[in-house]
């Protein structure tokens, strides 16, 4: 999509954002007349932008301190009008010479996109965003009973939903569907599949559009994995499909559920690194509260056709699924940086293909009742971080620099929130990931 005519659209300021390792999106702005500078030299930010924490703390590391400077750069072709007078584009982090910064997660994902292309693979990814509507003061938005997927609970919010759809269309955000979800005040939108970086950009754009449309209707939006203790969790599931010159890898073969050999190895690759990367996919101080059996959060290290309790839900190619066969990584929650989550997911799939990993047996029913043993996952935050810090696979997939900074940012959360009762942590982080 070419960039909008900023003058004709009444745009006064242009935002360029980066999402940090705590999953928080931060931005700098220029007056619209300075767009060229944002694209060419970029806007300065301190290296600490990569190790800011959920609550404004900074997790300095031996290599990231108070000295140095980086640049956020945007591509004017990525600009979208997100609010009256405001255009936004996703930024990449560069050094002052225009080279990618080692901690730029968008650049890492672009690298996997190229690595797939080098193997002759076309990749499509698509995000689902679950979130929770809050009142303006941050409490529950709806005081009467909730009806999951209810026509009442959605029509009660139709002015907001109409504004959301209109703003999304104007911003070129490809919303596929939206509904009120199972949890009280919970909402979901799903996005059309796209190339990996574009799909992760769309997740950030969707968070902005959702948060801002909600604000115009007296609501706030929580992207916390668990906004209230005991409430349904918010997932940030990602879908992934791969094709080569002979067609899709996840259908048309003679493996289980019609998988081709490469498709089976790709799923095996994703399952293989779950213990190493759960600290990335669901690594915040509240993430483990969501990862319980029965929550459909995919907290079990297995795969299965349309299995909502499996970490990897396999979706077959059927007439009811126009996008073709794909795998959905349900474990991911919205505290994860979507670029890094997508990089870990795609990188693991490619690693599985490169190593021709064997696909474990499918678990077609609720894993809690299947009796088939699965690999235990380090669900608790401290355990997930210990596993990631010592994992050769995590270092290989994410780079040692990113693993070190991610562990520092999340360990800060262990220290700050680890001794609080769960309800208090949920309260403290309810708006941490709101855009
Ligand atoms: N809310 C669930 C989660 O935390 C997902 C429910 C669903 O399958 O849509 O991931
Ligand atoms: Mg859902």
XYZ file of C-alpha atoms and ligand atoms in Angstrom:
446
model
C 0.000 0.000 0.000
C 1.448 3.401 -0.995
C 1.500 6.005 1.724
C -1.477 8.284 2.170
C -1.404 11.883 0.948
C -0.673 13.307 4.392
C -1.865 16.836 3.579
C -5.127 15.642 2.017
C -5.726 13.341 4.998
C -5.166 16.206 7.456
C -2.182 14.486 9.089
C -0.228 16.761 11.426
C 2.075 14.290 13.185
C 3.714 11.033 12.156
C 4.517 8.272 14.650
C 7.174 5.603 14.247
C 7.009 2.821 16.808
C 9.132 -0.041 18.015
C 7.980 -2.820 20.304
C 10.387 -3.663 23.087
C 11.301 -6.968 24.679
C 8.673 -6.519 27.408
C 6.109 -6.390 24.562
C 5.394 -2.687 25.065
C 5.105 -0.494 21.953
C 6.822 2.896 22.183
C 6.876 5.721 19.673
C 8.499 8.943 18.565
C 6.737 11.579 16.469
C 7.666 14.195 13.913
C 5.552 16.961 12.411
C 4.291 15.680 9.042
C 6.628 18.064 7.220
C 9.611 16.188 8.748
C 8.596 12.779 7.388
C 11.688 12.569 5.179
C 13.997 12.857 8.188
C 12.167 9.975 9.922
C 12.715 7.828 6.856
C 16.266 8.879 6.014
C 18.264 9.521 9.194
C 15.705 8.279 11.698
C 14.785 9.611 15.133
C 17.136 9.107 18.073
C 16.405 6.772 20.953
C 18.654 5.493 23.708
C 19.733 1.824 23.635
C 17.727 1.392 26.845
C 14.572 1.373 24.658
C 15.259 -2.324 24.172
C 15.385 -3.060 27.905
C 12.586 -0.889 29.222
C 10.316 -2.931 31.463
C 6.548 -3.209 31.811
C 6.427 -0.596 34.569
C 8.973 2.049 33.400
C 11.919 0.305 35.044
C 15.063 -0.289 32.979
C 16.863 -3.648 33.039
C 20.365 -2.446 32.177
C 22.698 -5.268 31.145
C 26.509 -5.407 30.985
C 26.287 -4.263 27.346
C 23.276 -1.920 27.480
C 23.886 1.112 29.641
C 23.376 4.850 29.589
C 25.783 5.629 26.726
C 25.136 5.255 23.002
C 22.297 6.137 20.671
C 20.093 4.401 18.120
C 17.645 5.493 15.417
C 14.065 4.471 14.696
C 13.532 4.511 10.945
C 10.280 4.131 9.102
C 9.349 3.469 5.507
C 6.861 6.089 4.256
C 5.125 3.350 2.238
C 4.102 1.738 5.560
C 2.273 4.830 6.844
C -1.363 4.436 7.917
C -3.757 7.031 9.304
C -4.678 5.734 12.767
C -6.476 8.668 14.319
C -7.539 12.149 13.295
C -4.354 14.033 12.384
C -2.047 11.093 13.198
C -0.284 8.716 10.820
C 1.733 5.739 12.084
C 4.348 3.430 10.639
C 6.200 0.498 12.193
C 9.836 1.348 12.815
C 13.058 -0.617 12.712
C 15.963 0.044 15.071
C 19.222 1.049 13.419
C 22.545 2.349 14.607
C 23.660 5.852 13.659
C 25.218 4.527 10.457
C 21.952 2.972 9.272
C 22.900 -0.606 10.110
C 20.305 -2.808 11.862
C 20.661 -2.738 15.652
C 21.377 -6.194 17.134
C 18.254 -5.966 19.317
C 15.869 -5.019 16.472
C 13.237 -7.753 16.560
C 11.618 -6.566 13.314
C 14.959 -7.049 11.559
C 15.292 -10.552 13.033
C 11.872 -11.495 11.672
C 12.799 -10.056 8.254
C 15.899 -12.259 8.349
C 13.707 -15.372 8.799
C 11.449 -14.194 6.006
C 14.525 -14.085 3.742
C 15.846 -17.405 5.090
C 12.546 -19.030 4.107
C 12.677 -17.437 0.649
C 16.257 -18.721 0.257
C 14.882 -22.225 0.824
C 12.241 -21.616 -1.852
C 9.481 -21.251 0.741
C 6.632 -18.785 0.733
C 5.439 -18.019 4.273
C 2.102 -16.640 5.426
C 1.345 -15.653 9.000
C -1.772 -14.180 10.562
C -2.529 -12.851 14.033
C -5.544 -13.212 16.299
C -5.932 -10.567 18.972
C -7.883 -11.284 22.117
C -8.330 -8.373 24.495
C -10.569 -7.179 27.296
C -12.731 -4.070 27.275
C -12.414 -1.954 30.422
C -14.287 1.081 31.681
C -12.524 4.440 31.447
C -11.230 4.032 35.022
C -9.701 0.636 34.198
C -12.370 -1.504 35.925
C -14.811 -3.949 34.302
C -16.647 -2.358 31.342
C -19.887 -4.314 31.735
C -21.646 -4.716 35.031
C -24.406 -7.135 33.984
C -23.982 -10.784 32.999
C -21.807 -11.631 30.031
C -22.860 -13.853 27.181
C -19.913 -15.428 25.311
C -20.186 -14.720 21.575
C -23.579 -13.208 22.469
C -25.413 -11.111 19.928
C -26.425 -8.966 22.914
C -22.905 -8.450 24.238
C -21.684 -7.473 20.770
C -24.641 -5.281 19.784
C -24.370 -3.506 23.149
C -20.998 -2.311 21.846
C -21.972 -1.768 18.220
C -21.022 1.936 18.114
C -17.473 0.996 19.163
C -17.348 -1.997 16.804
C -18.565 0.100 13.843
C -15.936 2.760 14.622
C -13.326 -0.002 14.920
C -14.229 -1.527 11.538
C -14.336 1.877 9.842
C -10.976 2.977 11.278
C -9.432 -0.398 10.424
C -10.583 -0.123 6.822
C -9.271 3.413 6.523
C -5.925 2.252 7.932
C -5.780 -0.704 5.539
C -5.918 -3.200 8.401
C -7.190 -6.530 7.031
C -9.736 -7.557 9.688
C -11.162 -10.981 8.830
C -13.703 -11.223 11.634
C -14.533 -9.925 15.074
C -16.621 -11.188 17.978
C -17.191 -10.919 21.682
C -15.259 -13.827 23.247
C -15.828 -16.290 26.056
C -14.426 -14.162 28.890
C -16.325 -11.303 30.505
C -15.872 -8.159 28.342
C -13.510 -10.078 26.054
C -13.232 -9.209 22.377
C -11.342 -10.799 19.504
C -10.349 -9.721 16.023
C -8.555 -11.935 13.532
C -6.359 -10.651 10.746
C -5.822 -11.933 7.215
C -2.603 -13.859 6.556
C 0.322 -11.931 5.096
C 4.098 -12.178 4.819
C 5.698 -12.420 8.299
C 6.875 -8.840 8.894
C 3.656 -7.425 7.432
C 1.641 -9.777 9.671
C 3.492 -8.618 12.813
C 3.129 -4.974 11.724
C -0.607 -5.623 11.369
C -0.779 -6.896 14.964
C 0.658 -3.601 16.227
C -1.618 -1.589 13.946
C -4.600 -3.606 15.210
C -3.664 -2.908 18.828
C -3.475 0.806 18.071
C -6.765 0.862 16.181
C -8.539 -1.186 18.876
C -7.185 0.913 21.741
C -7.961 4.245 20.077
C -11.439 3.331 18.816
C -12.267 2.064 22.322
C -11.085 5.341 23.872
C -13.522 7.260 21.630
C -16.337 5.250 23.196
C -15.350 5.658 26.837
C -13.591 2.279 26.969
C -10.037 1.114 27.461
C -8.514 -2.075 26.143
C -6.364 -4.512 28.091
C -3.927 -6.733 26.232
C -2.817 -8.355 29.450
C -2.618 -12.156 29.244
C -4.780 -12.204 32.401
C -6.407 -8.825 33.108
C -8.243 -9.956 36.247
C -7.253 -12.878 38.431
C -9.399 -15.891 37.592
C -10.778 -14.302 34.398
C -10.382 -15.851 30.943
C -6.957 -15.185 29.494
C -6.119 -13.222 26.378
C -4.198 -15.148 23.731
C -2.214 -13.727 20.818
C -2.328 -16.813 18.632
C -0.331 -16.792 15.423
C -1.108 -18.880 12.348
C 1.608 -20.073 9.965
C 1.575 -21.767 6.580
C 4.392 -22.620 4.192
C 4.435 -23.427 0.474
C 7.129 -24.418 -1.987
C 7.096 -24.809 -5.766
C 4.958 -27.956 -5.387
C 2.310 -26.213 -3.273
C 1.450 -26.094 0.446
C 3.634 -28.082 2.874
C 0.781 -28.655 5.317
C -1.586 -30.408 2.878
C -1.570 -32.650 -0.174
C 0.959 -35.131 1.267
C 0.734 -38.689 2.529
C 1.727 -37.977 6.142
C -0.660 -37.686 9.077
C -3.587 -35.349 8.270
C -2.222 -34.997 4.715
C 1.058 -33.373 5.784
C 3.982 -33.387 3.380
C 7.366 -34.350 4.859
C 8.482 -30.711 5.153
C 5.202 -29.717 6.801
C 5.461 -32.519 9.373
C 9.062 -31.499 10.137
C 7.988 -27.855 10.473
C 5.385 -28.734 13.125
C 7.950 -30.985 14.828
C 10.366 -28.037 14.868
C 7.843 -25.778 16.579
C 7.080 -28.428 19.210
C 10.775 -29.138 19.716
C 11.632 -25.623 20.924
C 8.542 -24.946 23.066
C 10.375 -25.480 26.388
C 13.200 -23.199 25.164
C 10.926 -20.419 23.898
C 7.954 -20.394 26.277
C 9.768 -17.557 28.077
C 9.361 -15.632 24.811
C 5.860 -16.780 23.825
C 4.287 -16.374 27.285
C 6.984 -15.039 29.567
C 5.492 -12.134 31.539
C 4.755 -12.037 35.260
C 1.075 -12.870 34.591
C 1.491 -15.280 31.662
C 1.533 -18.491 33.696
C -1.881 -17.640 35.210
C -3.371 -18.207 31.735
C -1.547 -21.437 30.977
C -3.933 -23.789 32.726
C -5.724 -26.858 31.391
C -9.224 -26.003 30.187
C -8.306 -22.424 29.208
C -7.777 -23.312 25.519
C -4.412 -21.563 25.845
C -2.451 -24.456 24.365
C -0.414 -25.144 27.481
C 0.409 -28.728 26.480
C 3.372 -29.557 24.230
C 1.493 -31.447 21.525
C -0.336 -30.970 18.236
C -3.766 -32.034 17.053
C -6.365 -31.365 14.398
C -8.521 -28.444 15.573
C -7.353 -29.219 19.109
C -7.760 -26.101 21.244
C -5.871 -27.505 24.207
C -2.779 -28.326 22.132
C 0.069 -25.819 21.858
C -0.134 -26.330 18.088
C -3.671 -26.527 16.689
C -3.596 -27.949 13.176
C -6.153 -26.509 10.767
C -6.699 -28.608 7.663
C -7.412 -27.435 4.114
C -11.183 -27.685 3.718
C -13.767 -25.768 1.688
C -14.545 -23.973 4.964
C -10.973 -22.706 5.219
C -10.123 -20.564 2.201
C -6.561 -19.867 3.427
C -5.585 -23.544 3.286
C -3.931 -25.729 5.895
C -2.027 -23.923 8.627
C -0.766 -24.365 12.156
C -1.807 -22.099 14.986
C 0.553 -21.556 17.913
C -1.926 -20.988 20.718
C 0.630 -20.653 23.476
C 1.532 -17.067 22.540
C 0.031 -14.299 24.642
C -0.095 -10.517 24.026
C 2.761 -9.750 26.435
C 5.115 -11.236 23.829
C 6.726 -8.947 21.281
C 4.854 -10.062 18.120
C 7.948 -9.705 15.893
C 10.009 -11.869 18.198
C 7.195 -14.392 18.739
C 6.790 -14.689 14.960
C 10.571 -15.030 14.542
C 10.736 -17.802 17.163
C 7.763 -19.591 15.596
C 8.979 -19.348 11.980
C 12.622 -19.948 12.932
C 11.625 -23.118 14.815
C 9.591 -24.349 11.828
C 12.568 -23.801 9.489
C 14.902 -25.472 12.001
C 12.584 -28.489 12.069
C 12.697 -28.662 8.258
C 16.499 -28.286 8.158
C 16.909 -31.098 10.680
C 14.105 -33.292 9.254
C 12.707 -33.647 12.776
C 10.204 -36.447 13.401
C 6.671 -35.375 14.148
C 5.397 -36.761 17.480
C 2.121 -38.672 17.575
C -0.949 -36.474 17.160
C -3.151 -35.942 20.199
C -6.597 -35.568 18.687
C -8.515 -35.037 21.946
C -8.104 -33.171 25.223
C -4.501 -33.924 26.221
C -5.522 -34.042 29.892
C -7.679 -37.071 29.079
C -5.654 -38.691 26.297
C -3.274 -40.599 28.569
C -0.470 -39.906 26.064
C 2.545 -38.445 27.896
C 3.792 -35.060 26.662
C 6.991 -33.145 27.387
C 6.527 -30.958 30.446
C 6.767 -27.216 29.780
C 8.402 -24.790 32.217
C 5.235 -22.725 32.723
C 6.270 -20.634 35.753
C 8.052 -17.417 34.772
C 11.296 -18.196 36.638
C 11.485 -21.705 35.158
C 10.719 -20.439 31.631
C 13.496 -17.839 31.901
C 16.022 -20.335 33.281
C 15.206 -22.674 30.374
C 15.548 -19.906 27.775
C 18.768 -18.514 29.248
C 20.531 -21.882 29.110
C 19.081 -23.037 25.787
C 21.373 -23.440 22.790
C 18.293 -23.463 20.527
C 17.045 -20.126 21.911
C 20.473 -18.531 21.379
C 20.637 -19.940 17.846
C 17.111 -18.821 16.957
C 16.947 -15.432 18.688
C 20.657 -14.498 18.943
C 22.521 -14.439 22.305
C 22.094 -10.626 22.504
C 18.309 -10.803 22.317
C 18.089 -13.732 24.739
C 20.241 -11.863 27.289
C 18.161 -8.680 27.037
C 14.834 -10.553 27.085
C 15.871 -12.528 30.151
C 16.989 -9.294 31.872
C 13.662 -7.587 31.188
C 11.600 -10.552 32.375
C 13.821 -11.256 35.431
C 13.169 -7.657 36.457
C 9.468 -8.659 36.504
C 10.253 -11.691 38.708
C 12.008 -9.387 41.187
C 9.376 -6.639 41.079
C 6.200 -8.710 41.027
C 7.297 -12.197 42.105
C 6.228 -11.824 45.742
C 2.872 -10.147 45.084
C -0.410 -12.067 45.230
C -1.693 -12.841 41.689
C -4.610 -10.399 41.930
C -2.218 -7.543 42.663
C 0.064 -8.444 39.726
C -2.986 -8.547 37.419
C -4.013 -5.085 38.660
C -0.499 -3.694 38.199
C -0.123 -4.960 34.629
C -3.684 -4.591 33.306
C -2.806 -1.658 31.019
C 0.872 -2.465 30.477
C 0.421 -3.543 26.818
C -2.337 -1.101 25.814
C -1.506 1.060 22.797
N -8.671 -17.199 25.431
C -7.927 -18.375 25.049
C -6.440 -18.084 25.244
O -6.097 -17.594 26.243
C -8.246 -18.824 23.639
C -9.686 -19.114 23.367
C -9.891 -19.509 21.917
O -9.538 -20.634 21.553
O -10.307 -18.656 21.140
O -5.623 -18.344 24.433
Mg -10.342 -16.726 20.632
